[in-house]
Coordinates of C-alpha atoms (C1' of nucleotides) in Angstrom, one line a residue:
Chain A
M1 CA 26.5 -27.1 21.9
S2 CA 28.2 -28.8 18.9
I3 CA 31.3 -27.1 17.6
R4 CA 30.7 -28.5 14.2
K5 CA 29.3 -25.9 11.7
N6 CA 26.4 -27.5 10.0
K7 CA 26.0 -25.5 6.9
Q8 CA 23.4 -26.5 4.4
P9 CA 24.8 -27.3 1.0
R10 CA 24.3 -24.5 -1.5
I11 CA 21.5 -24.8 -4.0
R12 CA 22.7 -23.6 -7.3
R13 CA 20.0 -22.7 -9.8
T14 CA 20.0 -21.4 -13.3
P15 CA 19.6 -17.6 -13.3
E16 CA 16.1 -18.0 -14.6
E17 CA 15.1 -20.4 -11.9
S18 CA 16.7 -18.3 -9.2
R19 CA 14.9 -15.2 -10.4
A20 CA 11.6 -17.1 -10.6
N21 CA 12.2 -18.5 -7.1
I22 CA 12.8 -15.0 -5.7
L23 CA 9.9 -13.4 -7.5
S24 CA 7.5 -16.1 -6.3
S25 CA 8.6 -15.6 -2.8
A26 CA 8.1 -11.8 -3.2
E27 CA 4.7 -12.3 -4.6
R28 CA 3.7 -14.5 -1.7
L29 CA 4.9 -11.8 0.7
L30 CA 3.1 -9.1 -1.2
T31 CA -0.2 -10.9 -1.2
E32 CA 0.0 -12.5 2.3
Q33 CA 1.8 -9.8 4.3
G34 CA 1.4 -6.6 2.4
P35 CA 3.8 -4.4 0.4
Q36 CA 5.7 -3.1 3.4
T37 CA 7.2 -6.6 3.9
L38 CA 8.8 -6.5 0.4
R39 CA 12.2 -5.6 2.1
L40 CA 15.5 -7.1 1.0
A41 CA 15.9 -9.3 4.1
D42 CA 12.3 -10.5 4.1
V43 CA 12.3 -11.5 0.4
A44 CA 15.7 -13.2 0.8
K45 CA 14.6 -15.1 3.8
E46 CA 11.3 -16.2 2.2
A47 CA 13.2 -17.3 -0.9
G48 CA 15.7 -19.2 1.3
V49 CA 18.8 -17.3 -0.1
A50 CA 21.2 -14.7 1.1
N51 CA 20.5 -11.0 0.8
A52 CA 23.4 -10.7 -1.6
T53 CA 21.9 -13.3 -3.9
V54 CA 18.8 -11.3 -4.4
L55 CA 20.9 -8.2 -5.2
H56 CA 23.1 -10.3 -7.6
H57 CA 20.0 -11.1 -9.7
F58 CA 18.1 -7.8 -9.5
G59 CA 20.7 -5.2 -8.7
T60 CA 18.6 -3.3 -6.1
I61 CA 15.5 -4.1 -4.0
D62 CA 13.7 -1.7 -6.4
G63 CA 14.7 -4.0 -9.2
V64 CA 12.8 -6.8 -7.4
H65 CA 9.7 -4.6 -7.1
T66 CA 9.8 -3.7 -10.8
A67 CA 10.4 -7.3 -11.9
L68 CA 7.6 -8.5 -9.6
M69 CA 5.1 -5.9 -11.0
E70 CA 6.0 -6.8 -14.6
R71 CA 5.6 -10.5 -13.9
M72 CA 2.3 -10.2 -12.2
I73 CA 0.9 -7.9 -14.9
A74 CA 2.0 -10.3 -17.6
E75 CA 0.3 -13.2 -15.7
L76 CA -3.0 -11.2 -15.4
V77 CA -3.0 -10.1 -19.0
E78 CA -2.6 -13.7 -20.1
K79 CA -5.4 -14.8 -17.9
V80 CA -7.7 -12.1 -19.2
M81 CA -6.8 -12.8 -22.8
A82 CA -7.7 -16.5 -22.3
I83 CA -11.3 -15.7 -21.3
E84 CA -13.6 -17.4 -23.7
L85 CA -16.5 -15.5 -25.2
T86 CA -17.4 -17.2 -28.4
E87 CA -21.1 -16.5 -28.4
D88 CA -23.1 -13.7 -26.9
T89 CA -25.7 -15.5 -24.8
E90 CA -26.6 -14.6 -21.2
V91 CA -25.0 -17.8 -20.0
S92 CA -21.7 -17.2 -21.9
R93 CA -21.6 -13.7 -20.8
A94 CA -22.1 -14.7 -17.1
Q95 CA -19.3 -17.2 -17.4
A96 CA -17.0 -14.7 -18.9
L97 CA -17.7 -12.2 -16.2
T98 CA -17.2 -14.8 -13.5
T99 CA -13.9 -15.8 -15.0
L100 CA -12.9 -12.1 -15.1
F101 CA -13.8 -11.6 -11.4
E102 CA -11.9 -14.7 -10.5
A103 CA -8.9 -13.6 -12.4
F104 CA -8.8 -10.5 -10.3
E105 CA -9.1 -12.2 -7.0
Q106 CA -7.2 -15.4 -7.5
K107 CA -3.8 -14.3 -8.4
Q108 CA -4.2 -11.3 -6.1
A109 CA -4.2 -9.1 -9.1
S110 CA -6.3 -6.6 -7.2
K111 CA -3.7 -6.3 -4.6
L112 CA -1.1 -5.6 -7.3
A113 CA -3.3 -3.0 -8.8
A114 CA -3.9 -1.3 -5.4
W115 CA -0.2 -1.3 -4.8
L116 CA 0.5 0.3 -8.1
E117 CA -2.3 2.8 -7.5
L118 CA -1.1 3.8 -4.0
T119 CA 2.5 4.1 -5.1
H120 CA 1.7 6.0 -8.2
Q121 CA 3.2 3.4 -10.4
A122 CA 0.0 2.7 -12.4
G123 CA 1.9 4.2 -15.3
R124 CA 3.6 0.8 -15.6
L125 CA 0.4 -0.5 -17.0
T126 CA 1.1 1.0 -20.4
N127 CA -0.5 -1.9 -22.2
V128 CA -3.9 -1.8 -20.6
R129 CA -5.4 0.1 -23.4
Q130 CA -4.0 -2.2 -26.0
V131 CA -5.2 -5.3 -24.1
V132 CA -8.7 -3.8 -23.9
R133 CA -8.6 -3.0 -27.6
D134 CA -7.4 -6.5 -28.4
V135 CA -10.1 -8.1 -26.3
T136 CA -12.7 -5.8 -27.8
R137 CA -11.8 -6.9 -31.3
K138 CA -11.2 -10.6 -30.6
K139 CA -14.1 -11.3 -28.3
F140 CA -16.7 -8.9 -29.6
H141 CA -16.1 -8.8 -33.3
H142 CA -19.2 -10.9 -33.9
Q143 CA -21.5 -8.2 -32.4
N144 CA -22.8 -5.1 -34.0
V145 CA -22.0 -2.9 -31.0
P146 CA -19.8 0.2 -31.5
E147 CA -16.3 -0.3 -30.1
D148 CA -16.4 2.6 -27.7
V149 CA -19.5 1.2 -26.1
V150 CA -17.8 -2.1 -25.7
E151 CA -14.9 -0.2 -24.1
D152 CA -17.2 1.5 -21.7
V153 CA -18.7 -1.8 -20.7
M154 CA -15.3 -3.3 -20.1
L155 CA -14.3 -0.2 -18.1
V156 CA -17.2 -0.9 -15.7
C157 CA -16.5 -4.6 -15.5
I158 CA -12.8 -4.1 -14.8
T159 CA -13.4 -1.4 -12.2
L160 CA -16.0 -3.5 -10.4
A161 CA -13.9 -6.7 -10.6
L162 CA -11.0 -4.8 -9.0
G163 CA -13.2 -3.5 -6.3
V164 CA -14.7 -6.9 -5.6
G165 CA -11.3 -8.5 -5.8
L166 CA -9.7 -6.1 -3.3
F167 CA -12.5 -5.4 -0.9
G168 CA -15.2 -8.0 -1.5
Q169 CA -14.1 -10.7 0.9
T170 CA -13.3 -8.4 3.8
L171 CA -16.5 -6.3 3.5
S172 CA -18.6 -9.4 3.2
E173 CA -17.2 -10.9 6.4
M174 CA -17.5 -7.6 8.2
L175 CA -21.2 -7.7 7.5
G176 CA -21.4 -11.2 8.8
K177 CA -22.0 -12.7 5.4
P178 CA -20.2 -15.5 3.5
P179 CA -16.9 -14.2 1.9
S180 CA -18.2 -14.6 -1.6
R181 CA -21.4 -12.6 -1.1
A182 CA -20.0 -9.3 -2.4
K183 CA -18.9 -11.0 -5.6
E184 CA -22.2 -12.8 -6.1
M185 CA -24.2 -9.6 -5.5
A186 CA -21.9 -7.6 -7.8
L187 CA -22.2 -10.2 -10.5
S188 CA -26.0 -10.2 -10.3
V189 CA -26.3 -6.4 -10.3
L190 CA -23.8 -6.2 -13.2
M191 CA -25.6 -8.8 -15.3
L192 CA -29.0 -7.2 -14.8
G193 CA -27.6 -3.7 -15.3
L194 CA -25.8 -4.5 -18.5
R195 CA -28.8 -6.2 -19.9
Q196 CA -30.9 -3.1 -19.2
L197 CA -28.3 -0.9 -20.6
E198 CA -28.4 -2.9 -23.8
A199 CA -32.1 -2.9 -23.9
E200 CA -32.1 0.9 -23.6
R201 CA -29.5 1.2 -26.4
K202 CA -31.6 -0.9 -28.7
G203 CA -35.0 0.4 -27.8
Chain B
M1 CA 27.3 33.9 4.0
S2 CA 25.8 35.6 6.9
I3 CA 27.1 34.5 10.3
R4 CA 23.8 35.4 11.9
K5 CA 21.6 32.5 12.7
N6 CA 18.2 33.3 11.5
K7 CA 16.0 30.9 13.3
Q8 CA 12.2 31.1 12.9
P9 CA 10.3 31.8 16.1
R10 CA 8.7 28.7 17.4
I11 CA 5.0 28.1 16.9
R12 CA 3.5 26.8 20.0
R13 CA 0.1 25.2 19.5
T14 CA -2.3 23.4 21.9
P15 CA -1.7 19.6 21.9
E16 CA -5.0 19.2 19.9
E17 CA -4.0 21.7 17.3
S18 CA -0.6 20.2 16.9
R19 CA -1.9 16.7 16.5
A20 CA -4.4 17.9 14.0
N21 CA -1.7 19.8 12.1
I22 CA 0.5 16.7 11.9
L23 CA -2.3 14.4 11.0
S24 CA -3.5 16.6 8.2
S25 CA 0.0 16.7 6.8
A26 CA 0.2 12.9 7.1
E27 CA -3.1 12.6 5.3
R28 CA -1.9 14.8 2.5
L29 CA 1.2 12.7 2.1
L30 CA -0.8 9.5 2.2
T31 CA -3.2 10.5 -0.6
E32 CA -0.8 12.5 -2.7
Q33 CA 2.4 10.5 -2.4
G34 CA 1.4 7.1 -1.2
P35 CA 1.8 5.2 2.1
Q36 CA 5.6 4.7 1.8
T37 CA 6.1 8.4 2.3
L38 CA 4.5 8.2 5.7
R39 CA 7.9 8.3 7.3
L40 CA 8.9 10.3 10.4
A41 CA 11.0 12.8 8.5
D42 CA 8.5 13.2 5.7
V43 CA 5.6 13.8 8.0
A44 CA 7.5 16.2 10.2
K45 CA 8.8 18.2 7.2
E46 CA 5.3 18.4 5.7
A47 CA 3.9 19.6 9.0
G48 CA 6.7 22.1 9.4
V49 CA 7.9 20.7 12.8
A50 CA 10.9 18.8 14.1
N51 CA 10.9 15.0 14.1
A52 CA 11.0 15.0 17.9
T53 CA 7.8 17.0 17.9
V54 CA 5.9 14.3 16.0
L55 CA 7.2 11.7 18.5
H56 CA 6.3 13.9 21.4
H57 CA 2.6 13.8 20.4
F58 CA 2.3 10.3 19.0
G59 CA 5.1 8.3 20.7
T60 CA 6.2 6.4 17.6
I61 CA 5.7 6.7 13.9
D62 CA 3.2 3.8 14.1
G63 CA 1.2 5.9 16.6
V64 CA 0.9 8.5 13.8
H65 CA -0.3 5.7 11.4
T66 CA -2.9 4.5 13.9
A67 CA -4.2 8.0 14.7
L68 CA -4.4 8.8 11.0
M69 CA -6.4 5.8 10.3
E70 CA -8.8 6.4 13.1
R71 CA -9.2 10.0 12.1
M72 CA -9.9 9.2 8.5
I73 CA -12.3 6.4 9.4
A74 CA -14.3 8.8 11.7
E75 CA -14.4 11.4 8.9
L76 CA -15.8 8.9 6.5
V77 CA -18.3 7.4 8.8
E78 CA -19.6 10.9 9.5
K79 CA -19.9 11.7 5.8
V80 CA -21.8 8.4 5.1
M81 CA -24.2 8.9 8.0
A82 CA -25.0 12.4 6.7
I83 CA -26.3 11.0 3.4
E84 CA -29.9 12.0 3.0
L85 CA -32.4 9.3 1.9
T86 CA -35.8 10.6 3.1
E87 CA -37.9 9.1 0.3
D88 CA -37.4 6.1 -1.9
T89 CA -37.8 7.6 -5.4
E90 CA -35.4 6.9 -8.3
V91 CA -34.2 10.4 -8.1
S92 CA -33.5 10.3 -4.3
R93 CA -31.8 7.0 -4.6
A94 CA -29.6 8.2 -7.5
Q95 CA -28.6 11.2 -5.3
A96 CA -27.8 9.1 -2.4
L97 CA -25.6 6.8 -4.5
T98 CA -23.8 9.7 -6.1
T99 CA -23.1 11.1 -2.7
L100 CA -21.8 7.8 -1.5
F101 CA -19.5 7.4 -4.5
E102 CA -18.2 10.9 -3.9
A103 CA -17.6 10.3 -0.2
F104 CA -15.4 7.5 -1.2
E105 CA -13.4 9.4 -3.7
Q106 CA -13.3 12.9 -2.3
K107 CA -11.7 12.3 1.1
Q108 CA -9.5 9.7 -0.4
A109 CA -11.3 7.1 1.7
S110 CA -10.7 4.5 -0.9
K111 CA -7.0 5.0 -0.6
L112 CA -7.4 4.6 3.1
A113 CA -9.3 1.4 2.7
A114 CA -6.8 0.0 0.3
W115 CA -4.0 0.9 2.7
L116 CA -5.8 -0.9 5.5
E117 CA -6.6 -3.9 3.3
L118 CA -3.0 -4.2 2.0
T119 CA -1.5 -3.9 5.5
H120 CA -4.0 -6.3 7.0
Q121 CA -5.3 -3.6 9.3
A122 CA -8.8 -3.8 8.1
G123 CA -9.7 -5.1 11.5
R124 CA -9.5 -1.6 12.7
L125 CA -12.8 -1.0 11.0
T126 CA -14.6 -2.7 13.8
N127 CA -17.6 -0.4 13.5
V128 CA -18.5 -1.0 9.9
R129 CA -21.2 -3.4 10.7
Q130 CA -22.7 -1.1 13.2
V131 CA -22.6 1.8 10.8
V132 CA -24.3 -0.3 8.1
R133 CA -26.9 -1.4 10.7
D134 CA -27.5 2.2 11.7
V135 CA -27.9 3.4 8.2
T136 CA -30.2 0.5 7.4
R137 CA -32.5 1.4 10.3
K138 CA -32.3 5.1 9.9
K139 CA -32.5 5.4 6.2
F140 CA -34.6 2.5 5.2
H141 CA -37.1 2.2 8.0
H142 CA -39.9 3.4 5.8
Q143 CA -39.6 0.6 3.4
N144 CA -40.9 -2.9 3.7
V145 CA -37.7 -4.6 2.7
P146 CA -36.1 -7.2 4.9
E147 CA -33.0 -5.9 6.7
D148 CA -30.6 -8.5 5.3
V149 CA -31.6 -7.6 1.8
V150 CA -30.9 -4.0 2.5
E151 CA -27.5 -5.1 3.9
D152 CA -26.8 -7.0 0.7
V153 CA -27.6 -4.0 -1.4
M154 CA -25.4 -1.8 0.8
L155 CA -22.6 -4.4 0.5
V156 CA -22.7 -4.0 -3.3
C157 CA -22.9 -0.3 -3.2
I158 CA -19.9 0.1 -0.8
T159 CA -17.8 -2.4 -2.7
L160 CA -18.4 -0.7 -6.0
A161 CA -17.9 2.7 -4.5
L162 CA -14.6 1.6 -3.2
G163 CA -13.6 0.1 -6.5
V164 CA -14.6 3.2 -8.4
G165 CA -13.0 5.5 -5.8
L166 CA -9.6 3.7 -6.0
F167 CA -9.3 2.7 -9.6
G168 CA -12.0 4.7 -11.5
Q169 CA -10.0 7.7 -12.5
T170 CA -6.8 5.9 -13.5
L171 CA -8.7 3.3 -15.5
S172 CA -10.8 5.8 -17.3
E173 CA -7.8 7.8 -18.3
M174 CA -5.9 4.7 -19.4
L175 CA -8.7 4.0 -21.8
G176 CA -8.6 7.5 -23.1
K177 CA -11.9 8.6 -21.5
P178 CA -12.8 11.4 -19.2
P179 CA -11.8 10.6 -15.6
S180 CA -15.3 10.4 -14.3
R181 CA -16.4 7.9 -16.9
A182 CA -16.0 4.9 -14.7
K183 CA -18.0 6.5 -12.0
E184 CA -20.8 7.4 -14.4
M185 CA -20.9 4.0 -15.9
A186 CA -20.9 2.3 -12.5
L187 CA -23.7 4.5 -11.3
S188 CA -25.8 3.7 -14.4
V189 CA -25.3 0.0 -14.2
L190 CA -25.8 0.0 -10.4
M191 CA -29.1 2.0 -10.7
L192 CA -30.4 -0.2 -13.5
G193 CA -29.3 -3.4 -11.8
L194 CA -30.8 -2.5 -8.4
R195 CA -34.1 -1.6 -10.0
Q196 CA -34.2 -5.0 -11.8
L197 CA -33.2 -6.8 -8.6
E198 CA -36.1 -5.1 -6.8
A199 CA -38.5 -6.0 -9.6
E200 CA -37.5 -9.6 -9.5
R201 CA -38.0 -9.6 -5.7
K202 CA -41.4 -8.2 -6.0
G203 CA -42.6 -10.1 -9.1
Chain C
dA1 C1' 8.2 41.1 36.1
dG2 C1' 8.9 36.6 37.6
dC3 C1' 7.5 31.7 37.7
dG4 C1' 5.9 27.3 36.2
dC5 C1' 4.3 24.3 32.8
dT6 C1' 5.2 22.0 28.7
dA7 C1' 5.3 22.3 23.5
dC8 C1' 9.2 22.4 21.0
dT9 C1' 13.9 21.7 19.2
dG10 C1' 18.8 20.2 17.7
dA11 C1' 22.2 17.1 18.5
dC12 C1' 23.1 12.6 19.3
dA13 C1' 22.3 7.5 19.8
dA14 C1' 20.3 3.3 18.2
dA15 C1' 18.3 0.4 15.0
dA16 C1' 17.1 -1.1 10.6
dA17 C1' 17.6 -1.5 5.8
dT18 C1' 20.4 -1.4 1.7
dG19 C1' 24.3 -2.4 -0.7
dT20 C1' 29.6 -3.9 -1.5
dC21 C1' 33.3 -7.2 -1.8
dG22 C1' 36.2 -11.0 -1.7
dA23 C1' 36.0 -15.8 -1.0
dT24 C1' 33.6 -20.2 -1.8
dA25 C1' 31.6 -24.1 -4.1
dA26 C1' 28.3 -26.2 -7.5
dG27 C1' 28.1 -27.8 -12.0
dA28 C1' 29.5 -28.0 -16.8
dA29 C1' 33.1 -28.8 -20.0
dA30 C1' 37.7 -30.2 -21.3
Chain D
dT1 C1' 40.6 -35.2 -12.8
dT2 C1' 41.3 -30.6 -13.7
dT3 C1' 39.8 -26.2 -15.1
dC4 C1' 36.6 -22.5 -15.7
dT5 C1' 32.5 -20.0 -15.0
dT6 C1' 29.5 -17.9 -11.9
dA7 C1' 25.7 -18.5 -8.6
dT8 C1' 26.0 -18.2 -3.8
dC9 C1' 27.4 -16.5 0.6
dG10 C1' 29.2 -14.2 5.1
dA11 C1' 31.2 -10.2 6.8
dC12 C1' 31.4 -5.7 6.5
dA13 C1' 30.4 -0.7 5.0
dT14 C1' 27.0 2.7 4.0
dT15 C1' 22.7 4.9 4.2
dT16 C1' 18.3 5.5 6.0
dT17 C1' 15.0 5.7 9.5
dT18 C1' 13.6 5.8 14.1
dG19 C1' 14.0 7.1 18.7
dT20 C1' 16.2 9.6 23.1
dC21 C1' 17.5 13.5 25.9
dA22 C1' 18.6 17.6 27.9
dG23 C1' 17.9 22.2 27.1
dT24 C1' 15.1 26.2 25.0
dA25 C1' 11.2 29.2 24.4
dG26 C1' 6.3 30.4 24.2
dC27 C1' 2.3 31.4 27.1
dG28 C1' -0.7 31.7 31.0
dC29 C1' -0.8 32.8 35.8
dT30 C1' 0.3 35.2 40.0

DNA sequence: AGCGCTACTGACAAAAATGTCGATAAGAAA
DNA sequence: TTTCTTATCGACATTTTTGTCAGTAGCGCT
């Protein structure tokens, strides 16, 4: 046993960097280990800092939770707003839907949503309506479809994207199918169903 | 202040009754307050018994969690297996789907599933595949559709039912629509989409 | 009534999680 | 180099949560 104390030199970050480091670690824990591991010691360890450092930047462990939610929500909104839908062809629509589904599974946004739902914090998503409105206007302005119909369609798409993002992979594998099968099937059914719905509306 | 100690007489139940009482209370907490309130003291208080009583029956708080999961899973499986699908008309199919969707929202099965998914306990659902197989055989034996196609269809239906059950109400209300709107839209799209899928397969 | 079994309980012990505080050291600026 | 600011940390204090134990009480049985 060496007597020498071999302490690592401290890493001193800017407050912004430090907060980002901690939140990234927390996000990793949330998506890889589940919400119950979002404890002070776990987060601090994952971020490679002392417990007190986490509290220095966020006040309480709840502060970490809140900040994490806000960061993940902002990321998701950005991703959704970036979806292209310049023309309204089948192909373009399929691409947009695929991107939407991926947005909800890639950054583990579905897990965030489930966490909010289970903890009754969904109220934090105050801007969902506004985002949907914005998307409706910006992406669908060139079509002659009533806004509330567009909103209904988006409601379905988001609901299904969340379901697929959260459960799709696990369910697919449970049934002995490739992990993306649920997503593929959902996309097919959604495309076909929406086309029919549109046909009915027009006809 | 009265000096007299006014203790309630003890309620002595059979072990089965007592376990059921505790699990029912835990289920109520899970669905109404979220998983983080499934703590020993909370469960005991909700059940109206002492902390030690809960431990007497379940050993640890984790034992309560496990037992609760198993009970809710069994309930759900029973509900799903009870779905009628004697003939394959549009009406019958719509009824079956409606029942399925309701099974996933009524008994808060979606919340259970989300809890399992977030806590990486989905492995507990070892019998999902068997259930799907059973349903496939029992409910669809009269059709001439390959079994794996039926399984794909069930995969979509379950995924969407879970998504709607967990997020449907909240999302609908966020968009200023009646709480059942997401479910209705999902059902419509699903029915239309499945019909088209079938048409494509045949044609 | 008396007895045995055990579900039940309060009080206490142990463990885990959160939060506080004074000291330290990294980096910028003088 | 010296000074100043403050991000960082270890040690400790507090609170929360879980688990133990010995005794109590409800209920069936004789």
